[in-house]
Amino acid sequence: MSWFKIDDGFHCHPKVFAAGTPAIGLYVRCGSWAAQQVTDGVVPKHVAKMYGTPRMIKALVDAGLWHQKGHGCESCPELDANSYAIHQYLERNPSRVDTELARKAKSNRQQKWREGKRNQQVNEGDASNVDGDVDASTSRHGDAAPDPTRPDPTPVPPTEEPPPYPPQADGHLPAVYGQAPAAAAAVGPDWLQPLTAAMGTAGMHVPWKFKGDDLIRLHNDIQRLGIPLMVEQASRSWQSARTPVVSSRFFYDSWHALPTPAPTPDGRPSLRSVTGPSKTTSYLESMAAIADELRAAGGNQ
């Protein structure tokens, strides 16, 4: 099985914005076809028309994601009048030669494994069949061992339960990741419980382990920012976290870094008024502007 690879910045590339989402569906589908058929990124026109519309095809060519006969890209192959080429396909995907060599090496490895296993079973008096589709690098049936750079089809084991936490000084048990919101509300001193309850209601159940100066600073931040603003900021951090959040200290510095907000007309502090547009939003807006320029340039050709 072959793979068609795209990098993690593909979704916001200017050429992708210029082509548009429907055309990108055609791009990915034909890329998968090219990888399966080992064509070095060349897509026959009849295949492109089978999967997409003329408008989608033109959008990919105009954006520079596909080439046709007469293109000037040095990194892509020459084409006849009946084919398109995926731009820089061989810079991200293996060539036909590399793929065939890898398949041959895998076949030889599996054959040697079968022969060794057959000899072992004959010596042990076991007549079990070892000629089936067997992975030569492991003892399991099926295809070869997964490439560590590719998706692993092995089911992910269930997440282990977090360890218990000792009672706090005031006798309350800290909230444990995954615990019900009602339990989170009973954490810490009275002034902290509204925040822990609001966090739990928003689905953010984490241990609360503050003491000394940290607890004083947290108290000041609650009075300065207000619970709704802190929960809103925590929700954004929670959603952008790359790994599960297992402690309330994950939010600690981001809360303290927020400037004191000016109240909105309804008297409620707004996170937008103190943070402004994110770097990601600004970047995507810039990419969209470049895409508009590419579309305009394509329409003038």
C-alpha atoms as a PDB file:
ATOM      1  CA  MET A   1       0.000   0.000   0.000  1.00  0.00           C
ATOM      2  CA  SER A   2       1.337   3.419  -0.994  1.00  0.00           C
ATOM      3  CA  TRP A   3       0.671   6.796   0.607  1.00  0.00           C
ATOM      4  CA  PHE A   4       0.021  10.267  -0.826  1.00  0.00           C
ATOM      5  CA  LYS A   5       1.647  12.754   1.545  1.00  0.00           C
ATOM      6  CA  ILE A   6       0.845  16.389   2.254  1.00  0.00           C
ATOM      7  CA  ASP A   7       2.473  18.488   4.972  1.00  0.00           C
ATOM      8  CA  ASP A   8       0.730  20.010   7.977  1.00  0.00           C
ATOM      9  CA  GLY A   9       0.839  23.510   6.491  1.00  0.00           C
ATOM     10  CA  PHE A  10      -1.041  22.500   3.348  1.00  0.00           C
ATOM     11  CA  HIS A  11      -4.429  23.620   4.695  1.00  0.00           C
ATOM     12  CA  CYS A  12      -3.436  27.309   4.807  1.00  0.00           C
ATOM     13  CA  HIS A  13      -1.061  27.544   1.814  1.00  0.00           C
ATOM     14  CA  PRO A  14      -1.894  30.461  -0.537  1.00  0.00           C
ATOM     15  CA  LYS A  15      -2.263  28.093  -3.498  1.00  0.00           C
ATOM     16  CA  VAL A  16      -4.783  26.043  -1.528  1.00  0.00           C
ATOM     17  CA  PHE A  17      -6.794  29.158  -0.706  1.00  0.00           C
ATOM     18  CA  ALA A  18      -6.665  30.168  -4.372  1.00  0.00           C
ATOM     19  CA  ALA A  19      -7.873  26.774  -5.629  1.00  0.00           C
ATOM     20  CA  GLY A  20     -10.755  26.502  -3.142  1.00  0.00           C
ATOM     21  CA  THR A  21     -12.018  23.593  -1.090  1.00  0.00           C
ATOM     22  CA  PRO A  22     -13.904  21.691  -3.851  1.00  0.00           C
ATOM     23  CA  ALA A  23     -10.798  21.628  -6.066  1.00  0.00           C
ATOM     24  CA  ILE A  24      -8.643  20.486  -3.149  1.00  0.00           C
ATOM     25  CA  GLY A  25     -10.900  17.451  -2.806  1.00  0.00           C
ATOM     26  CA  LEU A  26     -10.021  16.578  -6.407  1.00  0.00           C
ATOM     27  CA  TYR A  27      -6.323  17.234  -5.681  1.00  0.00           C
ATOM     28  CA  VAL A  28      -6.246  14.794  -2.750  1.00  0.00           C
ATOM     29  CA  ARG A  29      -8.292  12.143  -4.539  1.00  0.00           C
ATOM     30  CA  CYS A  30      -6.101  12.187  -7.656  1.00  0.00           C
ATOM     31  CA  GLY A  31      -2.988  12.286  -5.477  1.00  0.00           C
ATOM     32  CA  SER A  32      -4.160   9.086  -3.816  1.00  0.00           C
ATOM     33  CA  TRP A  33      -4.748   7.562  -7.245  1.00  0.00           C
ATOM     34  CA  ALA A  34      -1.254   8.555  -8.424  1.00  0.00           C
ATOM     35  CA  ALA A  35       0.322   7.015  -5.308  1.00  0.00           C
ATOM     36  CA  GLN A  36      -1.618   3.776  -5.780  1.00  0.00           C
ATOM     37  CA  GLN A  37      -0.763   3.514  -9.481  1.00  0.00           C
ATOM     38  CA  VAL A  38       2.840   4.749  -8.930  1.00  0.00           C
ATOM     39  CA  THR A  39       2.700   7.337 -11.735  1.00  0.00           C
ATOM     40  CA  ASP A  40       5.232   9.782 -10.226  1.00  0.00           C
ATOM     41  CA  GLY A  41       2.451  12.336  -9.839  1.00  0.00           C
ATOM     42  CA  VAL A  42       1.120  12.217 -13.402  1.00  0.00           C
ATOM     43  CA  VAL A  43      -2.697  12.185 -13.622  1.00  0.00           C
ATOM     44  CA  PRO A  44      -4.351  11.297 -16.957  1.00  0.00           C
ATOM     45  CA  LYS A  45      -7.041  13.732 -18.009  1.00  0.00           C
ATOM     46  CA  HIS A  46      -9.699  11.021 -18.105  1.00  0.00           C
ATOM     47  CA  VAL A  47      -8.986  10.214 -14.435  1.00  0.00           C
ATOM     48  CA  ALA A  48      -9.205  13.903 -13.478  1.00  0.00           C
ATOM     49  CA  LYS A  49     -12.517  14.239 -15.317  1.00  0.00           C
ATOM     50  CA  MET A  50     -13.825  11.064 -13.655  1.00  0.00           C
ATOM     51  CA  TYR A  51     -13.250  12.518 -10.160  1.00  0.00           C
ATOM     52  CA  GLY A  52     -13.817  16.246 -10.709  1.00  0.00           C
ATOM     53  CA  THR A  53     -15.382  18.932 -12.855  1.00  0.00           C
ATOM     54  CA  PRO A  54     -13.653  21.107 -15.485  1.00  0.00           C
ATOM     55  CA  ARG A  55     -13.969  24.045 -13.100  1.00  0.00           C
ATOM     56  CA  MET A  56     -12.106  22.157 -10.342  1.00  0.00           C
ATOM     57  CA  ILE A  57      -9.371  21.132 -12.777  1.00  0.00           C
ATOM     58  CA  LYS A  58      -8.928  24.708 -14.011  1.00  0.00           C
ATOM     59  CA  ALA A  59      -8.748  25.978 -10.415  1.00  0.00           C
ATOM     60  CA  LEU A  60      -5.880  23.567  -9.632  1.00  0.00           C
ATOM     61  CA  VAL A  61      -3.988  24.531 -12.802  1.00  0.00           C
ATOM     62  CA  ASP A  62      -4.524  28.276 -12.267  1.00  0.00           C
ATOM     63  CA  ALA A  63      -3.354  28.002  -8.637  1.00  0.00           C
ATOM     64  CA  GLY A  64      -0.186  26.144  -9.674  1.00  0.00           C
ATOM     65  CA  LEU A  65      -1.030  22.927  -7.828  1.00  0.00           C
ATOM     66  CA  TRP A  66      -1.291  21.053 -11.134  1.00  0.00           C
ATOM     67  CA  HIS A  67       0.622  21.503 -14.419  1.00  0.00           C
ATOM     68  CA  GLN A  68      -0.349  20.757 -17.991  1.00  0.00           C
ATOM     69  CA  LYS A  69       1.585  20.463 -21.252  1.00  0.00           C
ATOM     70  CA  GLY A  70       4.029  23.313 -21.810  1.00  0.00           C
ATOM     71  CA  HIS A  71       4.531  24.217 -18.133  1.00  0.00           C
ATOM     72  CA  GLY A  72       7.823  25.789 -17.084  1.00  0.00           C
ATOM     73  CA  CYS A  73       8.355  24.065 -13.727  1.00  0.00           C
ATOM     74  CA  GLU A  74      11.823  22.477 -13.635  1.00  0.00           C
ATOM     75  CA  SER A  75      10.972  20.129 -10.760  1.00  0.00           C
ATOM     76  CA  CYS A  76       8.051  18.466 -12.586  1.00  0.00           C
ATOM     77  CA  PRO A  77       8.085  16.090 -15.583  1.00  0.00           C
ATOM     78  CA  GLU A  78       7.271  16.995 -19.175  1.00  0.00           C
ATOM     79  CA  LEU A  79       3.700  16.162 -20.145  1.00  0.00           C
ATOM     80  CA  ASP A  80       1.729  15.194 -23.214  1.00  0.00           C
ATOM     81  CA  ALA A  81      -1.609  16.772 -24.069  1.00  0.00           C
ATOM     82  CA  ASN A  82      -3.553  14.073 -22.213  1.00  0.00           C
ATOM     83  CA  SER A  83      -2.080  14.428 -18.709  1.00  0.00           C
ATOM     84  CA  TYR A  84      -1.669  16.701 -15.710  1.00  0.00           C
ATOM     85  CA  ALA A  85       1.168  16.642 -13.176  1.00  0.00           C
ATOM     86  CA  ILE A  86       0.911  17.243  -9.427  1.00  0.00           C
ATOM     87  CA  HIS A  87       3.351  20.056  -8.624  1.00  0.00           C
ATOM     88  CA  GLN A  88       6.520  18.823  -6.839  1.00  0.00           C
ATOM     89  CA  TYR A  89       5.003  15.381  -6.264  1.00  0.00           C
ATOM     90  CA  LEU A  90       8.388  13.632  -6.104  1.00  0.00           C
ATOM     91  CA  GLU A  91       9.675  16.064  -3.472  1.00  0.00           C
ATOM     92  CA  ARG A  92       7.135  14.663  -0.992  1.00  0.00           C
ATOM     93  CA  ASN A  93       6.430  11.159  -2.302  1.00  0.00           C
ATOM     94  CA  PRO A  94       8.587   8.202  -3.390  1.00  0.00           C
ATOM     95  CA  SER A  95       9.197   7.618  -7.087  1.00  0.00           C
ATOM     96  CA  ARG A  96       8.137   4.519  -9.011  1.00  0.00           C
ATOM     97  CA  VAL A  97      11.712   3.182  -8.828  1.00  0.00           C
ATOM     98  CA  ASP A  98      11.944   3.688  -5.061  1.00  0.00           C
ATOM     99  CA  THR A  99       8.531   2.101  -4.535  1.00  0.00           C
ATOM    100  CA  GLU A 100       9.377  -0.954  -6.619  1.00  0.00           C
ATOM    101  CA  LEU A 101      12.697  -1.412  -4.806  1.00  0.00           C
ATOM    102  CA  ALA A 102      10.945  -1.168  -1.435  1.00  0.00           C
ATOM    103  CA  ARG A 103       8.318  -3.712  -2.492  1.00  0.00           C
ATOM    104  CA  LYS A 104      11.002  -6.097  -3.768  1.00  0.00           C
ATOM    105  CA  ALA A 105      12.976  -5.778  -0.538  1.00  0.00           C
ATOM    106  CA  LYS A 106       9.827  -6.462   1.478  1.00  0.00           C
ATOM    107  CA  SER A 107       9.022  -9.522  -0.654  1.00  0.00           C
ATOM    108  CA  ASN A 108      12.539 -10.905  -0.192  1.00  0.00           C
ATOM    109  CA  ARG A 109      12.391 -10.272   3.545  1.00  0.00           C
ATOM    110  CA  GLN A 110       9.081 -12.095   3.842  1.00  0.00           C
ATOM    111  CA  GLN A 111      10.328 -15.009   1.740  1.00  0.00           C
ATOM    112  CA  LYS A 112      13.373 -15.443   3.980  1.00  0.00           C
ATOM    113  CA  TRP A 113      11.143 -15.283   7.066  1.00  0.00           C
ATOM    114  CA  ARG A 114       8.827 -17.972   5.660  1.00  0.00           C
ATOM    115  CA  GLU A 115      11.740 -20.244   4.779  1.00  0.00           C
ATOM    116  CA  GLY A 116      13.237 -19.870   8.248  1.00  0.00           C
ATOM    117  CA  LYS A 117       9.884 -20.470   9.918  1.00  0.00           C
ATOM    118  CA  ARG A 118       9.211 -23.523   7.724  1.00  0.00           C
ATOM    119  CA  ASN A 119      12.588 -25.060   8.599  1.00  0.00           C
ATOM    120  CA  GLN A 120      11.987 -24.426  12.295  1.00  0.00           C
ATOM    121  CA  GLN A 121       8.560 -26.060  12.209  1.00  0.00           C
ATOM    122  CA  VAL A 122       9.834 -29.065  10.240  1.00  0.00           C
ATOM    123  CA  ASN A 123      12.551 -29.617  12.843  1.00  0.00           C
ATOM    124  CA  GLU A 124       9.976 -29.366  15.623  1.00  0.00           C
ATOM    125  CA  GLY A 125       7.516 -31.695  13.855  1.00  0.00           C
ATOM    126  CA  ASP A 126       4.917 -28.948  13.311  1.00  0.00           C
ATOM    127  CA  ALA A 127       3.228 -28.997   9.897  1.00  0.00           C
ATOM    128  CA  SER A 128       1.451 -25.646  10.297  1.00  0.00           C
ATOM    129  CA  ASN A 129       1.041 -23.573   7.157  1.00  0.00           C
ATOM    130  CA  VAL A 130       3.561 -20.752   6.908  1.00  0.00           C
ATOM    131  CA  ASP A 131       2.916 -19.836   3.285  1.00  0.00           C
ATOM    132  CA  GLY A 132       0.090 -17.395   4.000  1.00  0.00           C
ATOM    133  CA  ASP A 133       0.257 -13.627   4.046  1.00  0.00           C
ATOM    134  CA  VAL A 134       2.616 -13.224   6.969  1.00  0.00           C
ATOM    135  CA  ASP A 135       4.567 -10.199   8.131  1.00  0.00           C
ATOM    136  CA  ALA A 136       8.248 -11.032   7.855  1.00  0.00           C
ATOM    137  CA  SER A 137       9.279  -8.619  10.571  1.00  0.00           C
ATOM    138  CA  THR A 138       6.808  -9.798  13.215  1.00  0.00           C
ATOM    139  CA  SER A 139       4.895 -12.956  14.115  1.00  0.00           C
ATOM    140  CA  ARG A 140       1.508 -11.644  13.003  1.00  0.00           C
ATOM    141  CA  HIS A 141      -0.409 -12.192   9.772  1.00  0.00           C
ATOM    142  CA  GLY A 142      -1.063  -9.252   7.511  1.00  0.00           C
ATOM    143  CA  ASP A 143       0.926  -6.622   5.715  1.00  0.00           C
ATOM    144  CA  ALA A 144       4.424  -5.520   6.687  1.00  0.00           C
ATOM    145  CA  ALA A 145       5.094  -3.695   9.946  1.00  0.00           C
ATOM    146  CA  PRO A 146       3.694  -0.133   9.833  1.00  0.00           C
ATOM    147  CA  ASP A 147       6.091   2.593   8.824  1.00  0.00           C
ATOM    148  CA  PRO A 148       6.620   4.665  12.023  1.00  0.00           C
ATOM    149  CA  THR A 149       6.146   7.837   9.951  1.00  0.00           C
ATOM    150  CA  ARG A 150       2.694   6.676   8.839  1.00  0.00           C
ATOM    151  CA  PRO A 151      -0.590   6.237  10.703  1.00  0.00           C
ATOM    152  CA  ASP A 152      -0.504   3.218  12.998  1.00  0.00           C
ATOM    153  CA  PRO A 153      -3.652   1.103  12.545  1.00  0.00           C
ATOM    154  CA  THR A 154      -3.162  -0.474  15.956  1.00  0.00           C
ATOM    155  CA  PRO A 155      -6.089   0.461  18.258  1.00  0.00           C
ATOM    156  CA  VAL A 156      -5.150   2.990  20.912  1.00  0.00           C
ATOM    157  CA  PRO A 157      -5.429   1.506  24.422  1.00  0.00           C
ATOM    158  CA  PRO A 158      -7.851   3.196  26.791  1.00  0.00           C
ATOM    159  CA  THR A 159      -6.475   6.051  28.824  1.00  0.00           C
ATOM    160  CA  GLU A 160      -5.392   5.013  32.291  1.00  0.00           C
ATOM    161  CA  GLU A 161      -7.218   6.449  35.262  1.00  0.00           C
ATOM    162  CA  PRO A 162      -5.274   9.288  36.915  1.00  0.00           C
ATOM    163  CA  PRO A 163      -3.677   8.546  40.281  1.00  0.00           C
ATOM    164  CA  PRO A 164      -5.494   9.668  43.426  1.00  0.00           C
ATOM    165  CA  TYR A 165      -4.400  12.908  45.051  1.00  0.00           C
ATOM    166  CA  PRO A 166      -3.978  13.428  48.820  1.00  0.00           C
ATOM    167  CA  PRO A 167      -6.387  15.716  50.700  1.00  0.00           C
ATOM    168  CA  GLN A 168      -5.523  19.403  50.862  1.00  0.00           C
ATOM    169  CA  ALA A 169      -4.751  21.202  54.076  1.00  0.00           C
ATOM    170  CA  ASP A 170      -8.386  22.201  54.533  1.00  0.00           C
ATOM    171  CA  GLY A 171      -9.521  18.567  54.239  1.00  0.00           C
ATOM    172  CA  HIS A 172     -11.037  18.830  50.758  1.00  0.00           C
ATOM    173  CA  LEU A 173     -10.055  16.361  48.068  1.00  0.00           C
ATOM    174  CA  PRO A 174      -8.714  18.059  44.908  1.00  0.00           C
ATOM    175  CA  ALA A 175     -10.641  17.610  41.669  1.00  0.00           C
ATOM    176  CA  VAL A 176      -9.187  14.813  39.565  1.00  0.00           C
ATOM    177  CA  TYR A 177      -9.037  14.936  35.759  1.00  0.00           C
ATOM    178  CA  GLY A 178     -12.306  13.455  34.524  1.00  0.00           C
ATOM    179  CA  GLN A 179     -14.159  13.951  37.815  1.00  0.00           C
ATOM    180  CA  ALA A 180     -17.721  15.249  37.823  1.00  0.00           C
ATOM    181  CA  PRO A 181     -18.296  19.038  38.057  1.00  0.00           C
ATOM    182  CA  ALA A 182     -20.044  18.646  41.392  1.00  0.00           C
ATOM    183  CA  ALA A 183     -16.862  17.228  42.908  1.00  0.00           C
ATOM    184  CA  ALA A 184     -14.771  20.052  41.466  1.00  0.00           C
ATOM    185  CA  ALA A 185     -16.926  22.625  43.242  1.00  0.00           C
ATOM    186  CA  ALA A 186     -15.792  21.363  46.641  1.00  0.00           C
ATOM    187  CA  VAL A 187     -12.111  22.166  46.073  1.00  0.00           C
ATOM    188  CA  GLY A 188     -10.093  24.624  48.152  1.00  0.00           C
ATOM    189  CA  PRO A 189     -11.251  27.673  50.132  1.00  0.00           C
ATOM    190  CA  ASP A 190     -14.703  29.148  49.693  1.00  0.00           C
ATOM    191  CA  TRP A 191     -13.598  31.946  47.350  1.00  0.00           C
ATOM    192  CA  LEU A 192     -12.080  29.397  44.924  1.00  0.00           C
ATOM    193  CA  GLN A 193     -15.116  27.139  44.682  1.00  0.00           C
ATOM    194  CA  PRO A 194     -17.103  29.322  42.215  1.00  0.00           C
ATOM    195  CA  LEU A 195     -14.188  29.188  39.750  1.00  0.00           C
ATOM    196  CA  THR A 196     -13.703  25.422  40.105  1.00  0.00           C
ATOM    197  CA  ALA A 197     -17.440  24.900  39.696  1.00  0.00           C
ATOM    198  CA  ALA A 198     -17.557  27.077  36.556  1.00  0.00           C
ATOM    199  CA  MET A 199     -14.554  25.243  35.110  1.00  0.00           C
ATOM    200  CA  GLY A 200     -16.220  21.916  35.803  1.00  0.00           C
ATOM    201  CA  THR A 201     -19.464  23.037  34.202  1.00  0.00           C
ATOM    202  CA  ALA A 202     -17.465  23.998  31.098  1.00  0.00           C
ATOM    203  CA  GLY A 203     -16.037  20.461  30.979  1.00  0.00           C
ATOM    204  CA  MET A 204     -12.567  21.278  32.352  1.00  0.00           C
ATOM    205  CA  HIS A 205     -12.037  18.954  35.317  1.00  0.00           C
ATOM    206  CA  VAL A 206      -8.467  19.195  36.629  1.00  0.00           C
ATOM    207  CA  PRO A 207      -6.655  18.965  39.967  1.00  0.00           C
ATOM    208  CA  TRP A 208      -6.406  22.231  41.904  1.00  0.00           C
ATOM    209  CA  LYS A 209      -3.098  22.346  43.785  1.00  0.00           C
ATOM    210  CA  PHE A 210      -2.174  25.894  44.790  1.00  0.00           C
ATOM    211  CA  LYS A 211      -0.576  27.115  47.981  1.00  0.00           C
ATOM    212  CA  GLY A 212       1.243  30.100  49.459  1.00  0.00           C
ATOM    213  CA  ASP A 213       1.961  33.018  47.127  1.00  0.00           C
ATOM    214  CA  ASP A 214       0.436  31.191  44.160  1.00  0.00           C
ATOM    215  CA  LEU A 215      -2.875  30.943  45.969  1.00  0.00           C
ATOM    216  CA  ILE A 216      -2.764  34.652  46.815  1.00  0.00           C
ATOM    217  CA  ARG A 217      -2.039  35.571  43.193  1.00  0.00           C
ATOM    218  CA  LEU A 218      -4.899  33.369  42.002  1.00  0.00           C
ATOM    219  CA  HIS A 219      -7.230  35.113  44.452  1.00  0.00           C
ATOM    220  CA  ASN A 220      -6.144  38.518  43.132  1.00  0.00           C
ATOM    221  CA  ASP A 221      -6.663  37.389  39.526  1.00  0.00           C
ATOM    222  CA  ILE A 222     -10.203  36.248  40.293  1.00  0.00           C
ATOM    223  CA  GLN A 223     -11.026  39.666  41.762  1.00  0.00           C
ATOM    224  CA  ARG A 224      -9.259  41.484  38.895  1.00  0.00           C
ATOM    225  CA  LEU A 225     -10.560  39.495  35.917  1.00  0.00           C
ATOM    226  CA  GLY A 226     -13.769  37.867  37.071  1.00  0.00           C
ATOM    227  CA  ILE A 227     -14.712  34.215  36.726  1.00  0.00           C
ATOM    228  CA  PRO A 228     -16.423  34.402  33.269  1.00  0.00           C
ATOM    229  CA  LEU A 229     -13.306  35.888  31.669  1.00  0.00           C
ATOM    230  CA  MET A 230     -11.021  33.322  33.336  1.00  0.00           C
ATOM    231  CA  VAL A 231     -13.214  30.436  32.187  1.00  0.00           C
ATOM    232  CA  GLU A 232     -13.279  31.872  28.645  1.00  0.00           C
ATOM    233  CA  GLN A 233      -9.472  32.116  28.584  1.00  0.00           C
ATOM    234  CA  ALA A 234      -9.128  28.616  30.064  1.00  0.00           C
ATOM    235  CA  SER A 235     -11.468  27.207  27.414  1.00  0.00           C
ATOM    236  CA  ARG A 236      -9.297  28.600  24.638  1.00  0.00           C
ATOM    237  CA  SER A 237      -6.154  27.164  26.212  1.00  0.00           C
ATOM    238  CA  TRP A 238      -7.910  23.833  26.786  1.00  0.00           C
ATOM    239  CA  GLN A 239      -8.957  23.560  23.132  1.00  0.00           C
ATOM    240  CA  SER A 240      -5.494  24.455  21.803  1.00  0.00           C
ATOM    241  CA  ALA A 241      -3.594  22.096  24.139  1.00  0.00           C
ATOM    242  CA  ARG A 242      -1.738  19.343  22.270  1.00  0.00           C
ATOM    243  CA  THR A 243      -1.945  16.916  25.188  1.00  0.00           C
ATOM    244  CA  PRO A 244      -4.623  16.380  27.861  1.00  0.00           C
ATOM    245  CA  VAL A 245      -4.564  19.057  30.549  1.00  0.00           C
ATOM    246  CA  VAL A 246      -4.019  17.373  33.925  1.00  0.00           C
ATOM    247  CA  SER A 247      -3.556  20.347  36.264  1.00  0.00           C
ATOM    248  CA  SER A 248      -5.106  23.760  36.804  1.00  0.00           C
ATOM    249  CA  ARG A 249      -1.574  25.179  36.793  1.00  0.00           C
ATOM    250  CA  PHE A 250      -1.751  24.857  33.001  1.00  0.00           C
ATOM    251  CA  PHE A 251      -3.973  27.974  33.025  1.00  0.00           C
ATOM    252  CA  TYR A 252      -2.128  29.821  35.806  1.00  0.00           C
ATOM    253  CA  ASP A 253       0.326  31.941  33.795  1.00  0.00           C
ATOM    254  CA  SER A 254      -2.146  32.777  31.007  1.00  0.00           C
ATOM    255  CA  TRP A 255      -4.620  34.090  33.593  1.00  0.00           C
ATOM    256  CA  HIS A 256      -2.025  36.233  35.304  1.00  0.00           C
ATOM    257  CA  ALA A 257      -0.742  37.586  31.958  1.00  0.00           C
ATOM    258  CA  LEU A 258      -4.167  38.999  31.008  1.00  0.00           C
ATOM    259  CA  PRO A 259      -4.362  42.774  31.506  1.00  0.00           C
ATOM    260  CA  THR A 260      -7.245  44.101  33.511  1.00  0.00           C
ATOM    261  CA  PRO A 261     -10.047  44.458  30.946  1.00  0.00           C
ATOM    262  CA  ALA A 262     -12.258  47.442  30.405  1.00  0.00           C
ATOM    263  CA  PRO A 263     -15.884  46.494  31.020  1.00  0.00           C
ATOM    264  CA  THR A 264     -18.230  46.232  28.044  1.00  0.00           C
ATOM    265  CA  PRO A 265     -21.545  48.178  27.995  1.00  0.00           C
ATOM    266  CA  ASP A 266     -23.231  45.294  29.813  1.00  0.00           C
ATOM    267  CA  GLY A 267     -20.552  45.421  32.519  1.00  0.00           C
ATOM    268  CA  ARG A 268     -19.010  42.050  31.608  1.00  0.00           C
ATOM    269  CA  PRO A 269     -15.258  41.898  30.831  1.00  0.00           C
ATOM    270  CA  SER A 270     -14.501  40.623  27.325  1.00  0.00           C
ATOM    271  CA  LEU A 271     -11.539  38.440  26.450  1.00  0.00           C
ATOM    272  CA  ARG A 272     -11.470  39.848  22.917  1.00  0.00           C
ATOM    273  CA  SER A 273     -10.974  43.360  24.293  1.00  0.00           C
ATOM    274  CA  VAL A 274      -7.745  42.382  26.055  1.00  0.00           C
ATOM    275  CA  THR A 275      -6.224  39.856  23.664  1.00  0.00           C
ATOM    276  CA  GLY A 276      -6.999  41.221  20.173  1.00  0.00           C
ATOM    277  CA  PRO A 277      -6.792  38.988  17.100  1.00  0.00           C
ATOM    278  CA  SER A 278      -4.621  35.881  17.473  1.00  0.00           C
ATOM    279  CA  LYS A 279      -1.443  35.275  15.459  1.00  0.00           C
ATOM    280  CA  THR A 280      -3.174  32.382  13.711  1.00  0.00           C
ATOM    281  CA  THR A 281      -6.081  34.607  12.639  1.00  0.00           C
ATOM    282  CA  SER A 282      -3.696  37.268  11.299  1.00  0.00           C
ATOM    283  CA  TYR A 283      -1.702  34.631   9.415  1.00  0.00           C
ATOM    284  CA  LEU A 284      -4.788  33.111   7.797  1.00  0.00           C
ATOM    285  CA  GLU A 285      -6.016  36.567   6.792  1.00  0.00           C
ATOM    286  CA  SER A 286      -2.645  37.223   5.112  1.00  0.00           C
ATOM    287  CA  MET A 287      -2.812  33.896   3.283  1.00  0.00           C
ATOM    288  CA  ALA A 288      -6.339  34.677   2.097  1.00  0.00           C
ATOM    289  CA  ALA A 289      -5.149  38.026   0.727  1.00  0.00           C
ATOM    290  CA  ILE A 290      -2.362  36.313  -1.217  1.00  0.00           C
ATOM    291  CA  ALA A 291      -4.916  33.807  -2.540  1.00  0.00           C
ATOM    292  CA  ASP A 292      -7.068  36.665  -3.831  1.00  0.00           C
ATOM    293  CA  GLU A 293      -4.042  38.032  -5.701  1.00  0.00           C
ATOM    294  CA  LEU A 294      -3.386  34.615  -7.254  1.00  0.00           C
ATOM    295  CA  ARG A 295      -7.010  34.314  -8.350  1.00  0.00           C
ATOM    296  CA  ALA A 296      -6.879  37.783  -9.895  1.00  0.00           C
ATOM    297  CA  ALA A 297      -3.626  36.969 -11.689  1.00  0.00           C
ATOM    298  CA  GLY A 298      -5.116  33.720 -13.036  1.00  0.00           C
ATOM    299  CA  GLY A 299      -8.190  35.496 -14.325  1.00  0.00           C
ATOM    300  CA  ASN A 300      -6.043  37.988 -16.269  1.00  0.00           C
ATOM    301  CA  GLN A 301      -4.064  35.330 -18.116  1.00  0.00           C
END
